[in-house]
CSV table of C-alpha atoms in Angstrom, one decimal:
chain,number,residue,atom,x,y,z
A,1,MET,CA,130.7,92.4,87.8
A,2,LYS,CA,127.5,93.3,86.0
A,3,VAL,CA,125.0,95.4,87.9
A,4,LEU,CA,121.4,95.6,86.5
A,5,LEU,CA,119.6,98.6,87.8
A,6,CYS,CA,115.8,98.6,87.3
A,7,LEU,CA,114.2,101.9,88.0
A,8,TYR,CA,111.6,104.2,86.4
A,9,ASP,CA,112.0,106.8,83.6
A,10,ALA,CA,111.5,110.4,84.9
A,11,GLY,CA,112.0,112.4,81.6
A,12,LYS,CA,112.2,116.1,82.1
A,13,HIS,CA,111.7,115.7,85.8
A,14,ALA,CA,115.1,114.2,86.2
A,15,ALA,CA,116.7,117.2,84.4
A,16,ASP,CA,114.6,119.4,86.6
A,17,GLU,CA,115.9,117.8,89.8
A,18,PRO,CA,119.2,115.9,89.7
A,19,LYS,CA,118.6,114.9,93.2
A,20,LEU,CA,115.8,112.5,91.9
A,21,TYR,CA,118.1,109.6,92.4
A,22,GLY,CA,115.5,106.8,92.0
A,23,CYS,CA,115.0,107.2,88.3
A,24,THR,CA,116.9,105.8,85.2
A,25,GLU,CA,118.4,109.0,84.2
A,26,ASN,CA,120.0,109.6,87.6
A,27,GLU,CA,120.9,106.1,88.4
A,28,LEU,CA,121.2,106.4,92.2
A,29,GLY,CA,124.3,108.3,91.4
A,30,ILE,CA,126.3,105.2,91.2
A,31,ARG,CA,127.4,105.0,87.5
A,32,LYS,CA,130.8,106.6,87.5
A,33,TRP,CA,131.6,105.1,90.9
A,34,LEU,CA,130.8,101.6,89.5
A,35,GLU,CA,132.5,102.1,86.2
A,36,ASP,CA,135.7,103.5,87.7
A,37,GLN,CA,136.1,100.2,89.5
A,38,GLY,CA,135.8,98.3,86.2
A,39,HIS,CA,132.1,97.1,86.8
A,40,GLU,CA,129.4,97.3,84.2
A,41,LEU,CA,126.1,99.1,84.9
A,42,VAL,CA,123.0,98.4,82.9
A,43,THR,CA,120.1,100.6,83.7
A,44,THR,CA,116.6,100.0,82.5
A,45,SER,CA,112.9,100.8,83.1
A,46,ASP,CA,111.8,97.8,80.9
A,47,LYS,CA,110.8,95.1,83.3
A,48,GLU,CA,107.5,93.8,82.2
A,49,GLY,CA,107.2,90.4,80.3
A,50,SER,CA,109.5,87.8,79.2
A,51,SER,CA,111.0,89.9,76.2
A,52,SER,CA,111.9,92.8,78.6
A,53,ALA,CA,115.2,94.1,79.1
A,54,LEU,CA,115.3,92.8,82.5
A,55,ASP,CA,114.8,89.2,81.2
A,56,LYS,CA,117.4,89.9,78.5
A,57,HIS,CA,120.1,90.9,81.0
A,58,ILE,CA,119.2,88.7,84.0
A,59,PRO,CA,121.2,85.6,82.9
A,60,ASP,CA,124.5,87.2,83.2
A,61,ALA,CA,123.7,89.8,86.0
A,62,ASP,CA,125.7,89.4,89.2
A,63,ILE,CA,123.7,92.2,91.0
A,64,ILE,CA,120.2,93.5,90.6
A,65,ILE,CA,118.9,96.6,92.2
A,66,SER,CA,115.3,97.9,92.1
A,67,THR,CA,113.0,100.0,94.2
A,68,PRO,CA,109.6,99.2,95.9
A,69,PHE,CA,108.0,102.1,94.0
A,70,HIS,CA,108.2,100.8,90.6
A,71,PRO,CA,109.6,97.4,91.4
A,72,ALA,CA,111.1,94.7,89.3
A,73,TYR,CA,109.2,91.6,90.2
A,74,ILE,CA,111.9,88.8,90.8
A,75,THR,CA,109.8,85.8,90.5
A,76,LYS,CA,110.7,82.1,90.5
A,77,GLU,CA,111.2,82.0,86.8
A,78,ARG,CA,113.5,85.0,86.8
A,79,ILE,CA,115.4,83.7,89.8
A,80,ASP,CA,115.9,80.3,87.6
A,81,LYS,CA,117.2,82.4,84.7
A,82,ALA,CA,119.7,84.5,86.9
A,83,VAL,CA,122.3,81.8,87.0
A,84,LYS,CA,125.2,84.2,88.1
A,85,LEU,CA,123.0,86.3,90.5
A,86,LYS,CA,124.6,86.9,93.8
A,87,LEU,CA,123.0,90.0,95.3
A,88,LEU,CA,119.6,91.6,95.2
A,89,VAL,CA,119.5,95.2,96.6
A,90,VAL,CA,116.2,97.0,97.4
A,91,ALA,CA,117.0,100.8,97.2
A,92,GLY,CA,114.3,101.6,99.7
A,93,VAL,CA,112.3,99.3,102.2
A,94,GLY,CA,110.1,96.4,101.2
A,95,SER,CA,111.2,93.2,99.4
A,96,ASP,CA,107.8,91.5,98.8
A,97,HIS,CA,108.5,92.0,95.0
A,98,ILE,CA,111.1,89.2,95.3
A,99,ASP,CA,110.3,85.5,95.8
A,100,LEU,CA,112.3,85.3,99.1
A,101,ASP,CA,110.9,81.8,100.0
A,102,TYR,CA,111.9,80.4,96.7
A,103,ILE,CA,115.4,81.7,96.9
A,104,ASN,CA,115.7,80.3,100.4
A,105,LYS,CA,114.3,76.9,99.5
A,106,SER,CA,116.1,76.5,96.2
A,107,GLY,CA,119.4,76.6,97.8
A,108,LYS,CA,120.7,79.4,95.7
A,109,LYS,CA,123.4,81.5,97.4
A,110,ILE,CA,121.8,84.8,96.8
A,111,SER,CA,121.7,87.6,99.4
A,112,VAL,CA,118.8,90.1,99.6
A,113,LEU,CA,119.4,93.4,101.3
A,114,GLU,CA,117.4,96.6,101.6
A,115,VAL,CA,118.1,100.0,103.1
A,116,THR,CA,116.1,99.7,106.4
A,117,GLY,CA,115.3,103.0,108.1
A,118,SER,CA,115.6,105.0,104.9
A,119,ASN,CA,111.9,105.9,104.5
A,120,VAL,CA,110.5,105.8,108.1
A,121,VAL,CA,110.2,109.5,108.8
A,122,SER,CA,108.9,110.1,105.1
A,123,VAL,CA,106.1,107.4,105.5
A,124,ALA,CA,105.1,108.4,108.9
A,125,GLU,CA,104.5,112.0,107.8
A,126,HIS,CA,102.5,110.7,104.8
A,127,VAL,CA,100.3,108.7,107.1
A,128,VAL,CA,99.4,111.6,109.2
A,129,MET,CA,98.9,113.8,106.2
A,130,THR,CA,96.5,111.1,104.8
A,131,MET,CA,94.6,111.0,107.8
A,132,LEU,CA,94.1,114.8,107.9
A,133,VAL,CA,93.2,114.7,104.2
A,134,LEU,CA,90.5,112.1,104.8
A,135,VAL,CA,89.2,113.4,108.1
A,136,ARG,CA,89.1,117.0,107.0
A,137,ASN,CA,87.6,116.1,103.6
A,138,PHE,CA,90.4,118.0,102.0
A,139,VAL,CA,90.4,116.5,98.5
A,140,PRO,CA,86.7,117.6,97.6
A,141,ALA,CA,87.4,121.1,99.0
A,142,HIS,CA,90.5,121.6,96.9
A,143,GLU,CA,88.7,120.2,93.7
A,144,GLN,CA,86.1,122.9,94.3
A,145,ILE,CA,88.8,125.5,94.1
A,146,ILE,CA,90.2,124.0,91.0
A,147,ASP,CA,86.7,124.0,89.4
A,148,HIS,CA,86.2,127.6,90.3
A,149,ASP,CA,83.4,126.7,92.7
A,150,TRP,CA,82.5,127.6,96.3
A,151,ASP,CA,80.2,125.4,98.3
A,152,VAL,CA,81.1,125.2,102.0
A,153,ALA,CA,78.2,123.0,103.1
A,154,ALA,CA,79.1,120.4,100.5
A,155,ILE,CA,82.5,120.0,102.2
A,156,ALA,CA,81.5,120.7,105.9
A,157,LYS,CA,78.9,117.8,106.0
A,158,ASP,CA,81.7,115.4,105.6
A,159,ALA,CA,84.5,117.0,107.5
A,160,TYR,CA,85.6,116.3,111.1
A,161,ASP,CA,88.4,116.9,113.5
A,162,VAL,CA,91.2,114.5,114.4
A,163,GLU,CA,91.1,115.7,118.0
A,164,GLY,CA,89.1,113.4,120.2
A,165,LYS,CA,89.2,110.4,117.9
A,166,THR,CA,90.5,107.0,118.8
A,167,ILE,CA,93.4,106.1,116.4
A,168,ALA,CA,94.7,102.6,115.9
A,169,THR,CA,97.8,101.3,114.2
A,170,ILE,CA,98.1,97.8,113.0
A,171,GLY,CA,101.8,97.2,113.6
A,172,ALA,CA,103.9,99.6,115.9
A,173,GLY,CA,107.4,99.1,114.5
A,174,ARG,CA,109.7,101.6,113.1
A,175,ILE,CA,107.0,103.6,111.0
A,176,GLY,CA,103.9,102.6,113.2
A,177,TYR,CA,105.6,104.1,116.4
A,178,ARG,CA,106.6,107.2,114.5
A,179,VAL,CA,103.1,107.6,113.5
A,180,LEU,CA,102.0,107.4,117.2
A,181,GLU,CA,104.5,110.0,118.2
A,182,ARG,CA,103.4,112.4,115.5
A,183,LEU,CA,99.7,112.0,116.7
A,184,VAL,CA,100.3,112.9,120.2
A,185,PRO,CA,100.0,116.7,119.6
A,186,PHE,CA,96.6,116.2,117.9
A,187,ASN,CA,95.3,115.4,121.3
A,188,PRO,CA,93.4,112.1,120.4
A,189,LYS,CA,90.9,110.4,122.7
A,190,GLU,CA,93.3,107.4,122.7
A,191,LEU,CA,96.1,105.8,120.7
A,192,ILE,CA,95.9,102.0,120.6
A,193,TYR,CA,98.0,99.5,118.6
A,194,TYR,CA,97.9,95.8,117.6
A,195,ASP,CA,101.3,94.0,117.2
A,196,TYR,CA,102.5,90.5,117.9
A,197,GLN,CA,105.2,91.9,120.1
A,198,GLY,CA,104.3,94.7,122.5
A,199,LEU,CA,106.1,97.8,122.9
A,200,SER,CA,108.1,98.5,126.1
A,201,LYS,CA,106.4,100.4,128.9
A,202,GLU,CA,108.6,103.2,128.5
A,203,LEU,CA,107.7,103.5,124.9
A,204,GLU,CA,104.0,103.1,125.5
A,205,ASP,CA,104.0,105.7,128.2
A,206,LYS,CA,106.0,108.1,125.9
A,207,VAL,CA,103.0,108.4,123.6
A,208,GLY,CA,100.2,107.1,125.9
A,209,ALA,CA,99.5,104.1,123.7
A,210,ARG,CA,97.6,100.9,124.8
A,211,ARG,CA,98.1,97.6,123.2
A,212,VAL,CA,95.0,95.6,122.2
A,213,GLU,CA,95.3,91.8,122.0
A,214,SER,CA,93.1,91.2,119.0
A,215,ILE,CA,92.8,92.9,115.6
A,216,GLU,CA,89.1,92.6,115.7
A,217,GLU,CA,88.9,94.3,119.0
A,218,LEU,CA,91.2,96.9,117.8
A,219,VAL,CA,89.2,98.0,114.7
A,220,ALA,CA,85.9,97.9,116.6
A,221,GLN,CA,87.2,100.6,118.9
A,222,ALA,CA,89.0,102.9,116.4
A,223,ASP,CA,87.7,105.9,114.6
A,224,ILE,CA,90.8,105.9,112.4
A,225,VAL,CA,92.9,102.7,111.6
A,226,THR,CA,96.4,103.0,109.9
A,227,VAL,CA,98.2,99.9,108.5
A,228,ASN,CA,102.0,99.8,109.3
A,229,CYS,CA,102.8,96.2,109.1
A,230,PRO,CA,104.8,94.1,106.5
A,231,LEU,CA,103.4,92.0,103.8
A,232,HIS,CA,103.9,88.2,104.3
A,233,ALA,CA,101.7,85.2,104.4
A,234,GLY,CA,100.1,86.2,107.6
A,235,THR,CA,99.0,89.6,106.5
A,236,LEU,CA,98.1,89.1,102.9
A,237,GLY,CA,94.5,90.0,102.5
A,238,LEU,CA,94.3,90.8,106.2
A,239,VAL,CA,91.8,93.6,105.7
A,240,ASN,CA,88.9,91.8,104.0
A,241,ALA,CA,85.2,91.9,104.0
A,242,ALA,CA,85.1,89.9,107.3
A,243,LEU,CA,87.5,92.2,109.1
A,244,LEU,CA,85.9,95.4,107.7
A,245,SER,CA,82.6,94.3,109.0
A,246,LYS,CA,84.3,94.6,112.6
A,247,PHE,CA,85.2,98.3,112.0
A,248,LYS,CA,83.3,101.0,113.5
A,249,LYS,CA,80.8,102.2,110.9
A,250,GLY,CA,82.2,105.3,109.2
A,251,ALA,CA,85.8,104.7,110.2
A,252,TRP,CA,88.6,105.9,108.2
A,253,LEU,CA,91.4,103.5,106.9
A,254,VAL,CA,94.9,104.5,105.9
A,255,ASN,CA,97.5,102.0,104.3
A,256,THR,CA,101.0,103.0,103.4
A,257,ALA,CA,102.4,99.6,104.1
A,258,ARG,CA,101.5,97.3,101.1
A,259,GLY,CA,98.5,97.3,99.0
A,260,ALA,CA,98.0,93.5,99.1
A,261,ILE,CA,97.4,93.7,102.8
A,262,CYS,CA,94.1,95.0,101.9
A,263,VAL,CA,91.5,93.4,99.5
A,264,ALA,CA,91.0,96.0,96.9
A,265,GLU,CA,87.5,95.2,96.0
A,266,ASP,CA,86.4,94.8,99.6
A,267,VAL,CA,87.8,98.1,100.7
A,268,ALA,CA,86.2,100.0,97.7
A,269,ALA,CA,82.9,98.2,98.6
A,270,ALA,CA,83.2,99.3,102.1
A,271,VAL,CA,83.8,103.0,101.1
A,272,LYS,CA,80.7,102.7,98.7
A,273,SER,CA,78.5,101.3,101.5
A,274,GLY,CA,79.6,103.6,104.2
A,275,GLN,CA,81.1,101.0,106.3
A,276,LEU,CA,84.4,103.1,105.7
A,277,ARG,CA,84.0,106.8,105.5
A,278,GLY,CA,87.2,106.9,103.5
A,279,TYR,CA,90.4,105.1,102.4
A,280,GLY,CA,93.7,106.5,101.6
A,281,GLY,CA,97.3,105.6,101.2
A,282,ASP,CA,99.8,105.2,98.4
A,283,VAL,CA,100.4,101.4,98.0
A,284,TRP,CA,98.7,99.2,95.5
A,285,ASN,CA,98.6,95.5,95.0
A,286,LYS,CA,100.2,95.9,91.6
A,287,GLN,CA,102.5,98.8,90.8
A,288,PRO,CA,102.0,101.0,88.8
A,289,ALA,CA,98.3,100.4,89.5
A,290,PRO,CA,96.1,99.5,86.3
A,291,LYS,CA,93.9,102.1,85.2
A,292,ASP,CA,90.7,100.2,86.1
A,293,HIS,CA,91.9,99.6,89.6
A,294,PRO,CA,88.8,99.9,92.0
A,295,TRP,CA,90.8,102.4,94.4
A,296,ARG,CA,91.0,104.9,91.6
A,297,ASP,CA,87.3,105.7,91.6
A,298,MET,CA,85.9,104.7,94.9
A,299,ARG,CA,83.8,107.5,96.6
A,300,ASN,CA,81.5,107.5,99.5
A,301,LYS,CA,77.9,108.7,99.4
A,302,TYR,CA,79.1,112.3,99.5
A,303,GLY,CA,81.4,111.9,96.5
A,304,ALA,CA,84.4,111.9,98.9
A,305,GLY,CA,86.5,109.4,100.9
A,306,ASN,CA,89.3,108.8,98.5
A,307,ALA,CA,92.8,109.9,99.3
A,308,MET,CA,94.9,107.5,97.2
A,309,THR,CA,98.2,108.6,95.5
A,310,PRO,CA,101.0,107.0,93.6
A,311,HIS,CA,103.6,105.1,95.8
A,312,TYR,CA,105.7,108.0,96.8
A,313,SER,CA,105.6,108.3,100.6
A,314,GLY,CA,108.9,106.7,101.0
A,315,THR,CA,110.6,108.4,98.0
A,316,THR,CA,110.8,112.1,98.8
A,317,LEU,CA,114.0,113.7,97.9
A,318,ASP,CA,115.2,113.4,101.5
A,319,ALA,CA,114.4,109.6,101.4
A,320,GLN,CA,115.8,109.3,98.0
A,321,LYS,CA,119.3,110.6,99.3
A,322,ARG,CA,119.2,108.1,102.2
A,323,TYR,CA,118.3,105.0,100.2
A,324,ALA,CA,120.7,105.8,97.4
A,325,GLU,CA,123.5,106.2,100.0
A,326,GLY,CA,122.3,103.1,101.6
A,327,ALA,CA,122.3,101.0,98.4
A,328,LYS,CA,125.9,102.3,97.5
A,329,SER,CA,127.0,101.2,100.9
A,330,ILE,CA,125.7,97.8,100.5
A,331,LEU,CA,127.3,97.5,97.1
A,332,ASN,CA,130.6,98.7,98.4
A,333,SER,CA,130.6,96.1,101.2
A,334,PHE,CA,129.8,93.4,98.7
A,335,LEU,CA,132.3,94.5,96.0
A,336,THR,CA,135.1,94.9,98.5
A,337,GLU,CA,134.2,91.6,100.0
A,338,LYS,CA,134.0,93.0,103.5
A,339,TYR,CA,130.3,91.9,103.9
A,340,ASP,CA,129.9,94.1,106.8
A,341,TYR,CA,126.3,94.8,106.2
A,342,ARG,CA,124.2,96.5,108.7
A,343,PRO,CA,122.3,93.7,110.3
A,344,GLN,CA,118.9,95.4,109.9
A,345,ASP,CA,119.4,95.5,106.4
A,346,VAL,CA,119.8,91.8,105.7
A,347,ILE,CA,116.8,89.9,104.5
A,348,LEU,CA,118.6,87.0,103.2
A,349,LEU,CA,122.2,86.1,103.4
A,350,GLU,CA,123.5,83.6,100.7
A,351,GLY,CA,119.8,82.3,100.6
A,352,GLU,CA,119.4,82.1,104.4
A,353,TYR,CA,116.8,84.2,106.3
A,354,ALA,CA,118.4,86.8,108.5
A,355,THR,CA,117.4,84.8,111.6
A,356,LYS,CA,119.9,82.2,110.6
A,357,ALA,CA,122.6,84.6,109.1
A,358,TYR,CA,123.9,86.0,112.4
A,359,GLY,CA,126.0,84.7,115.3
A,360,ASP,CA,125.4,85.5,119.0
A,361,ASP,CA,127.2,88.7,118.5
A,362,LYS,CA,124.7,90.0,115.9
A,363,LYS,CA,127.3,90.5,113.3
A,364,VAL,CA,126.9,89.2,109.8
A,365,LYS,CA,128.7,86.1,109.1
A,366,GLN,CA,131.5,86.4,106.6
A,367,VAL,CA,130.6,85.1,103.3
A,368,LYS,CA,133.1,82.6,101.8
């Protein structure tokens, strides 16, 4: 079979660190393994535009692998070109770069799987780090040192403690709950969450969290809000000017979920006006982010409030090992025709959403 692997070029960094599995040079560590079984592997970082290597190879690719960090956008047009495509693997978590609804409605027998859980610890740590960076006003303080400057008052006038703050998460799933766990030692005033499905009493009591019934009520109470929900039709543009107006004035917002959950221009305007004291995270509505993206240059009135990074929270070397191993496991299950996928990894099975792909025993149905 032909496997098309779409990653990013790491250049000298790949030579520096062979465990940088998510780049074209190190290829998730699967080339020899695939070729020893007689399969073809084509690896590329060229995935933009109709004349890209991705578009050149997609008509005869059986399998496509990409990551959420430098995603290969699998659009309706590309799905139509991919006449032999049977499997899409996300080496990581988050499949919103794939037009899942079109695959489902088109009747194409394409399965989509991701390595669920591979990034949860890494992202949860990044969330807490970003909160601290924003609240403690770390970035301008560090920039002073780089600039050989020393002006404590300029930093302290916009620096606070996390202790005693009300902290809210939009979404309390695998990542959101781990964020709550990691915040307990900071002795917040209260931990609150909004989710369509409440946590069990046992889990709520473990972290002392309280569920809030409406998202407007949640943000109105919170000093710090973190977004930890998936991107779908219901969350696209969720954090917009209307919702931002409900936030406590001067709250901080952290988003490591998906960039398109927030309206970029509205968030930047809220930081500039002071409605938000700061915004940070590592996800963008287009990745890599264009050079003129409003989140690159946004600042509050103190010249601070920006804690954005490239999308790397879920691709630490530890996470890369997990998602490389997970992607290989998915491939092995498919290539050996065992199809014994982990249920939590399945997004679409032969074009059907996971809710229809399982029997009562929660095992993946065998693909014919």
